[in-house]
Amino acid sequence: MHALELGRAFTLLEPGPVVLVTTHDGHRPNVMTISWTMVVDFTPKFAITTGAWNHSFAALRETRECVIAVPAADQLDLVVGIGTCSGADTDKFAKFGLATRPGRFVKAPLVPACLANVECRVIDLIARHDIVILEGVAAYMDIARKEKRMLHAVGDGSFIADGRKFDRKVQMASKLPALS
Amino acid sequence: MHALELGRAFTLLEPGPVVLVTTHDGHRPNVMTISWTMVVDFTPKFAITTGAWNHSFAALRETRECVIAVPAADQLDLVVGIGTCSGADTDKFAKFGLATRPGRFVKAPLVPACLANVECRVIDLIARHDIVILEGVAAYMDIARKEKRMLHAVGDGSFIADGRKFDRKVQMASKLPALS
């Protein structure tokens, strides 16, 4: 995993991929699958929708830390598996043989098998909509990974991998932060 | 455009596509390109991030209505064109030859050239994060449209069309609302 410039980390969530979110409650780590995410600032800040129905939410609220890990298309069954069992009764890292690595700034673990990881701090909770606002504090990318396609949840039990890419960098230049 | 069951409308935004958002300020309609969106409830409710930097925001705040239109991959240059000029000095519907149709519940126009449209009411504004919470009140889908791939903005000026689709409906059944 190579360090990714923080100013580029919003581009990991901007395309709307399904992601894994890890937490650590002080005793053990957990991981959940989340599709309801949004960029809210280039710095980066992200919003995710989650609440008490997810076992991870208590750790997220109490530690105010998490890692967003972006899986690639070859991790579809991991994404589905993690999303359909609960940390309340399952050690998902053991169940899925998922290796972790310590983060630099947060206790929630990185998932090096993923395409990218972002260490995040919780900076706000909007309880009436179950929205958690996160600030990215470090980001990493596996630049050697062959499978680079992200996955998008449709919400009906199907998932779509990234397809063809189109370059409109010249046309979009006025609307985007300068990326080195 | 066929009516789409409201309980299915979240599946239009769950995959994270770039969308068009139309408004009507009482005098004229406007349309903007938005990539920062999130589902917040199946009912459906959506969050979008926008603020005074978008000319449409004043109409959104004052009328508390909009339409989310989901473009398909063959509308990439429309998406980029709409996203890189402003309703402050441009009639974007005239500029891009974009036909509209009246909605049933809101004054913001539908965009029948798009894959899908959702009439929305603003139900909350979270000013400190520039987040607008929307409730979908009617949804439509162009079921005859040949190009069904959505577009995802990367945030660096490139865009990705939907690629291969994977069915995990059986595995995901416990996590999703029953869709007819």
Coordinates of C-alpha atoms in Angstrom, one line a residue:
Chain A
M1 CA 0.0 0.0 0.0
H2 CA 1.4 3.4 -1.1
A3 CA 0.4 6.6 0.6
L4 CA -2.1 8.5 -1.4
E5 CA -2.2 12.3 -1.2
L6 CA -5.1 13.3 1.0
G7 CA -6.2 15.8 -1.6
R8 CA -6.9 12.9 -3.9
A9 CA -8.7 10.7 -1.4
F10 CA -12.2 12.0 -2.3
T11 CA -11.7 10.4 -5.8
L12 CA -12.0 7.0 -4.0
L13 CA -15.6 7.6 -2.9
E14 CA -16.8 10.1 -5.6
P15 CA -17.6 7.2 -8.1
G16 CA -20.0 5.8 -5.5
P17 CA -18.4 2.3 -4.8
V18 CA -19.6 -0.1 -2.1
V19 CA -17.1 0.0 0.7
L20 CA -16.0 -1.8 3.8
V21 CA -15.8 0.3 7.0
T22 CA -13.7 -1.1 9.9
T23 CA -13.9 0.0 13.5
H24 CA -12.1 -1.1 16.8
D25 CA -14.1 -0.9 20.0
G26 CA -11.0 -1.2 22.2
H27 CA -11.4 -5.0 22.5
R28 CA -11.8 -6.2 19.0
P29 CA -12.0 -4.9 15.4
N30 CA -15.1 -5.2 13.3
V31 CA -16.0 -4.5 9.6
M32 CA -19.2 -3.8 7.8
T33 CA -20.3 -3.3 4.2
I34 CA -21.7 0.2 3.4
S35 CA -23.1 1.5 0.2
W36 CA -24.7 4.7 1.5
T37 CA -21.7 7.1 1.3
M38 CA -21.1 10.5 -0.1
V39 CA -18.2 13.0 -0.5
V40 CA -19.0 16.2 1.2
D41 CA -15.7 18.1 0.8
F42 CA -12.5 17.7 -1.2
T43 CA -10.4 18.0 1.9
P44 CA -11.7 15.1 2.2
K45 CA -14.8 14.8 4.2
F46 CA -17.3 12.0 3.7
A47 CA -20.8 11.3 4.9
I48 CA -22.0 7.7 5.6
T49 CA -25.5 6.6 6.6
T50 CA -25.4 4.1 9.5
G51 CA -27.0 3.6 12.8
A52 CA -27.7 1.3 15.7
W53 CA -28.9 -1.4 13.3
N54 CA -25.2 -1.9 12.5
H55 CA -23.2 -3.5 15.3
S56 CA -20.2 -1.3 14.2
F57 CA -22.1 1.8 15.0
A58 CA -21.5 1.7 18.8
A59 CA -17.7 1.6 18.2
L60 CA -17.9 4.3 15.5
R61 CA -19.8 6.6 17.9
E62 CA -17.7 5.9 20.9
T63 CA -14.2 5.9 19.4
R64 CA -15.0 8.4 16.7
E65 CA -12.7 6.6 14.3
C66 CA -12.9 4.2 11.4
V67 CA -11.2 3.1 8.2
I68 CA -13.0 3.1 4.8
A69 CA -11.6 0.3 2.6
V70 CA -12.5 0.3 -1.0
P71 CA -12.8 -3.3 -2.4
A72 CA -12.2 -4.3 -6.0
A73 CA -14.4 -6.4 -8.3
D74 CA -12.6 -9.6 -7.3
Q75 CA -13.8 -9.1 -3.7
L76 CA -17.5 -9.2 -4.4
D77 CA -18.2 -12.3 -2.3
L78 CA -16.2 -10.8 0.6
V79 CA -18.3 -7.7 0.3
V80 CA -21.6 -9.7 0.3
G81 CA -20.3 -12.0 3.1
I82 CA -19.3 -9.2 5.4
G83 CA -22.6 -7.4 4.6
T84 CA -24.7 -10.4 5.6
C85 CA -23.4 -11.4 9.0
S86 CA -23.0 -9.4 12.2
G87 CA -20.0 -8.6 14.4
A88 CA -22.4 -9.1 17.3
D89 CA -21.8 -12.9 17.0
T90 CA -19.1 -13.3 14.3
D91 CA -15.4 -12.4 14.1
K92 CA -15.6 -11.4 10.5
F93 CA -11.8 -11.1 10.0
A94 CA -11.4 -14.8 11.1
K95 CA -14.4 -16.0 9.2
F96 CA -13.3 -14.5 5.9
G97 CA -9.5 -14.9 6.4
L98 CA -9.2 -11.1 6.1
A99 CA -5.7 -9.8 7.0
T100 CA -5.4 -6.4 8.7
R101 CA -2.6 -3.9 9.2
P102 CA -2.5 -1.1 11.9
G103 CA -3.3 2.4 10.8
R104 CA -1.1 5.4 11.6
F105 CA -3.8 7.6 13.2
V106 CA -6.7 5.4 14.2
K107 CA -7.2 2.0 16.0
A108 CA -9.5 0.7 13.3
P109 CA -7.5 -1.6 11.1
L110 CA -6.5 -1.1 7.5
V111 CA -7.5 -3.9 5.0
P112 CA -4.5 -4.3 2.7
A113 CA -6.3 -6.7 0.4
C114 CA -8.5 -3.8 -0.7
L115 CA -7.8 -1.3 -3.5
A116 CA -7.5 1.6 -1.2
N117 CA -7.9 2.6 2.5
V118 CA -8.7 5.9 4.2
E119 CA -8.2 6.4 7.9
C120 CA -11.0 8.6 9.2
R121 CA -12.1 10.5 12.2
V122 CA -15.8 11.1 13.0
I123 CA -16.3 14.9 13.1
D124 CA -20.1 15.0 13.4
L125 CA -23.1 12.9 14.0
I126 CA -26.5 13.9 12.5
A127 CA -28.6 11.6 14.6
R128 CA -32.0 12.6 13.0
H129 CA -30.9 11.2 9.7
D130 CA -28.4 8.5 10.9
I131 CA -25.6 10.4 9.0
V132 CA -22.0 10.3 10.3
I133 CA -19.6 12.9 9.0
L134 CA -16.0 11.7 8.6
E135 CA -12.7 13.5 7.9
G136 CA -10.0 11.5 6.1
V137 CA -6.6 11.8 7.9
A138 CA -4.5 9.4 5.8
A139 CA -5.1 7.5 2.6
Y140 CA -3.4 4.5 0.9
M141 CA -3.7 2.9 -2.5
D142 CA -2.4 -0.5 -3.7
I143 CA -0.9 0.7 -6.9
A144 CA 0.3 -2.7 -7.9
R145 CA -3.1 -4.3 -7.8
K146 CA -4.2 -5.8 -11.1
E147 CA -8.0 -5.7 -10.5
K148 CA -8.7 -2.0 -10.2
R149 CA -12.5 -2.0 -11.0
M150 CA -14.7 -0.9 -8.1
L151 CA -18.1 -2.4 -7.3
H152 CA -21.4 -0.5 -7.1
A153 CA -24.3 -2.0 -5.2
V154 CA -27.6 -1.6 -7.0
G155 CA -29.7 -2.3 -3.9
D156 CA -31.7 -5.2 -5.3
G157 CA -29.0 -7.7 -4.6
S158 CA -27.0 -7.1 -7.8
F159 CA -23.7 -5.4 -8.1
I160 CA -22.0 -3.6 -11.0
A161 CA -18.3 -3.4 -11.7
D162 CA -16.7 -0.4 -13.3
G163 CA -16.7 -0.5 -17.1
R164 CA -15.3 1.8 -19.7
K165 CA -13.6 5.0 -18.6
F166 CA -14.0 8.3 -20.4
D167 CA -11.5 11.3 -20.1
R168 CA -13.1 14.7 -19.8
K169 CA -10.2 16.3 -17.9
V170 CA -9.8 19.3 -20.1
Q171 CA -13.6 20.1 -20.1
M172 CA -13.8 19.6 -16.3
A173 CA -10.6 21.5 -15.3
S174 CA -12.5 24.6 -14.0
K175 CA -14.6 22.6 -11.6
L176 CA -12.0 20.4 -9.9
P177 CA -9.2 21.1 -7.4
A178 CA -5.8 21.0 -9.0
L179 CA -4.4 17.5 -8.5
S180 CA -0.7 16.9 -8.8
Chain B
M1 CA -41.3 7.3 -19.1
H2 CA -43.1 4.6 -17.0
A3 CA -43.9 5.2 -13.4
L4 CA -41.4 3.4 -11.1
E5 CA -42.6 2.1 -7.7
L6 CA -41.3 4.5 -5.1
G7 CA -40.0 1.6 -3.0
R8 CA -37.6 0.9 -5.8
A9 CA -36.4 4.5 -6.4
F10 CA -33.5 4.2 -4.0
T11 CA -31.9 1.7 -6.5
L12 CA -31.4 4.6 -8.9
L13 CA -29.0 6.4 -6.6
E14 CA -27.6 3.4 -4.6
P15 CA -25.0 2.6 -7.3
G16 CA -23.6 6.1 -7.0
P17 CA -24.2 7.6 -10.5
V18 CA -23.6 11.2 -11.4
V19 CA -27.0 12.9 -11.7
L20 CA -28.7 16.0 -13.0
V21 CA -30.8 18.0 -10.5
T22 CA -33.4 20.3 -11.9
T23 CA -35.1 23.2 -10.0
H24 CA -37.6 25.9 -10.8
D25 CA -37.4 29.3 -9.0
G26 CA -40.9 30.4 -10.1
H27 CA -39.5 32.3 -13.1
R28 CA -37.3 29.7 -14.9
P29 CA -36.0 26.2 -14.6
N30 CA -32.4 25.3 -14.0
V31 CA -30.3 22.2 -14.0
M32 CA -27.0 21.2 -12.4
T33 CA -24.7 18.2 -12.4
I34 CA -24.2 16.6 -9.0
S35 CA -22.0 13.7 -8.0
W36 CA -22.2 14.1 -4.2
T37 CA -25.4 12.1 -3.4
M38 CA -26.3 9.3 -1.0
V39 CA -29.3 7.2 -0.2
V40 CA -30.3 7.7 3.4
D41 CA -33.5 5.6 3.5
F42 CA -35.3 3.1 1.4
T43 CA -38.6 5.1 1.5
P44 CA -36.7 6.8 -0.4
K45 CA -34.7 9.6 1.1
F46 CA -31.6 11.0 -0.4
A47 CA -28.8 13.4 0.7
I48 CA -27.1 15.7 -1.7
T49 CA -24.2 18.0 -1.0
T50 CA -24.7 21.5 -2.5
G51 CA -24.6 25.1 -1.4
A52 CA -24.5 28.7 -2.5
W53 CA -21.7 28.0 -4.9
N54 CA -24.3 26.4 -7.1
H55 CA -26.8 28.8 -8.7
S56 CA -29.6 26.2 -8.3
F57 CA -29.2 26.2 -4.5
A58 CA -31.3 29.3 -3.9
A59 CA -34.3 27.8 -5.8
L60 CA -33.8 24.5 -4.0
R61 CA -33.8 26.2 -0.6
E62 CA -36.7 28.5 -1.4
T63 CA -39.1 26.2 -3.3
R64 CA -38.0 23.0 -1.4
E65 CA -38.4 21.0 -4.5
C66 CA -36.3 19.4 -7.2
V67 CA -36.1 16.5 -9.7
I68 CA -33.2 14.1 -9.7
A69 CA -32.6 12.9 -13.3
V70 CA -30.2 10.0 -13.8
P71 CA -28.4 10.3 -17.2
A72 CA -27.1 7.3 -19.1
A73 CA -23.6 6.8 -20.6
D74 CA -24.6 8.3 -23.9
Q75 CA -25.3 11.6 -22.1
L76 CA -21.7 12.1 -20.9
D77 CA -21.1 15.3 -22.7
L78 CA -24.5 16.7 -21.6
V79 CA -23.5 15.9 -18.0
V80 CA -20.1 17.7 -18.4
G81 CA -21.6 20.6 -20.3
I82 CA -24.3 21.2 -17.6
G83 CA -21.7 20.8 -14.9
T84 CA -19.4 23.5 -16.4
C85 CA -21.7 26.4 -17.0
S86 CA -24.0 28.3 -14.6
G87 CA -27.7 29.0 -14.6
A88 CA -26.7 32.5 -13.4
D89 CA -26.0 33.5 -17.0
T90 CA -27.1 30.5 -19.2
D91 CA -30.4 28.9 -20.1
K92 CA -29.0 25.4 -20.0
F93 CA -32.1 23.8 -21.4
A94 CA -31.9 26.0 -24.5
K95 CA -28.1 25.7 -24.7
F96 CA -28.1 21.9 -24.7
G97 CA -31.5 21.5 -26.5
L98 CA -32.8 19.6 -23.4
A99 CA -36.5 18.9 -23.5
T100 CA -38.5 18.9 -20.3
R101 CA -41.8 17.6 -19.1
P102 CA -43.8 18.8 -16.1
G103 CA -43.7 16.8 -13.0
R104 CA -46.8 15.7 -11.1
F105 CA -45.9 17.0 -7.7
V106 CA -43.1 19.6 -8.1
K107 CA -42.5 22.6 -10.4
A108 CA -39.0 21.4 -11.2
P109 CA -39.1 19.8 -14.6
L110 CA -38.5 16.2 -15.5
V111 CA -35.8 15.4 -18.1
P112 CA -37.3 12.6 -20.3
A113 CA -34.1 12.1 -22.2
C114 CA -32.6 10.6 -19.0
L115 CA -32.8 7.0 -17.8
A116 CA -34.9 7.8 -14.8
N117 CA -36.4 10.8 -12.9
V118 CA -37.4 11.2 -9.3
E119 CA -39.5 14.1 -8.1
C120 CA -38.3 15.2 -4.7
R121 CA -39.2 17.5 -1.8
V122 CA -36.6 19.0 0.5
I123 CA -37.3 17.8 4.0
D124 CA -34.2 19.1 5.8
L125 CA -31.2 21.4 5.3
I126 CA -28.0 20.7 7.3
A127 CA -26.3 24.0 6.6
R128 CA -23.1 23.3 8.5
H129 CA -22.2 20.5 6.0
D130 CA -24.1 21.9 2.9
I131 CA -26.2 18.7 3.0
V132 CA -29.8 18.8 1.6
I133 CA -32.1 15.9 2.6
L134 CA -34.7 15.0 -0.1
E135 CA -37.7 12.7 0.0
G136 CA -38.7 11.1 -3.3
V137 CA -42.4 11.6 -4.1
A138 CA -42.7 10.1 -7.6
A139 CA -40.3 8.2 -9.8
Y140 CA -40.1 7.3 -13.5
M141 CA -38.0 5.1 -15.6
D142 CA -37.5 5.0 -19.4
I143 CA -37.8 1.2 -19.7
A144 CA -37.5 1.3 -23.5
R145 CA -34.1 3.1 -23.4
K146 CA -31.4 1.0 -25.1
E147 CA -28.4 2.6 -23.3
K148 CA -29.0 1.7 -19.6
R149 CA -25.4 2.1 -18.3
M150 CA -25.1 4.8 -15.7
L151 CA -22.1 7.1 -15.3
H152 CA -19.9 7.6 -12.3
A153 CA -17.7 10.7 -11.8
V154 CA -14.2 10.0 -10.5
G155 CA -13.5 13.5 -9.5
D156 CA -10.4 13.9 -11.6
G157 CA -12.2 14.8 -14.8
S158 CA -12.8 11.2 -15.8
F159 CA -16.0 9.3 -15.8
I160 CA -16.7 5.5 -15.7
A161 CA -19.7 3.8 -17.2
D162 CA -21.3 0.7 -15.7
G163 CA -19.6 -2.5 -16.6
R164 CA -20.4 -6.1 -15.9
K165 CA -23.4 -6.9 -13.6
F166 CA -23.2 -9.7 -10.9
D167 CA -26.3 -11.3 -9.3
R168 CA -26.1 -11.9 -5.5
K169 CA -29.9 -11.6 -4.9
V170 CA -30.1 -14.9 -3.0
Q171 CA -27.2 -14.1 -0.7
M172 CA -28.4 -10.5 -0.1
A173 CA -32.1 -11.3 0.4
S174 CA -32.0 -10.8 4.2
K175 CA -30.6 -7.3 3.9
L176 CA -32.9 -5.7 1.4
P177 CA -36.5 -4.6 1.4
A178 CA -38.8 -7.0 -0.5
L179 CA -39.2 -5.6 -4.0
S180 CA -42.0 -6.8 -6.1

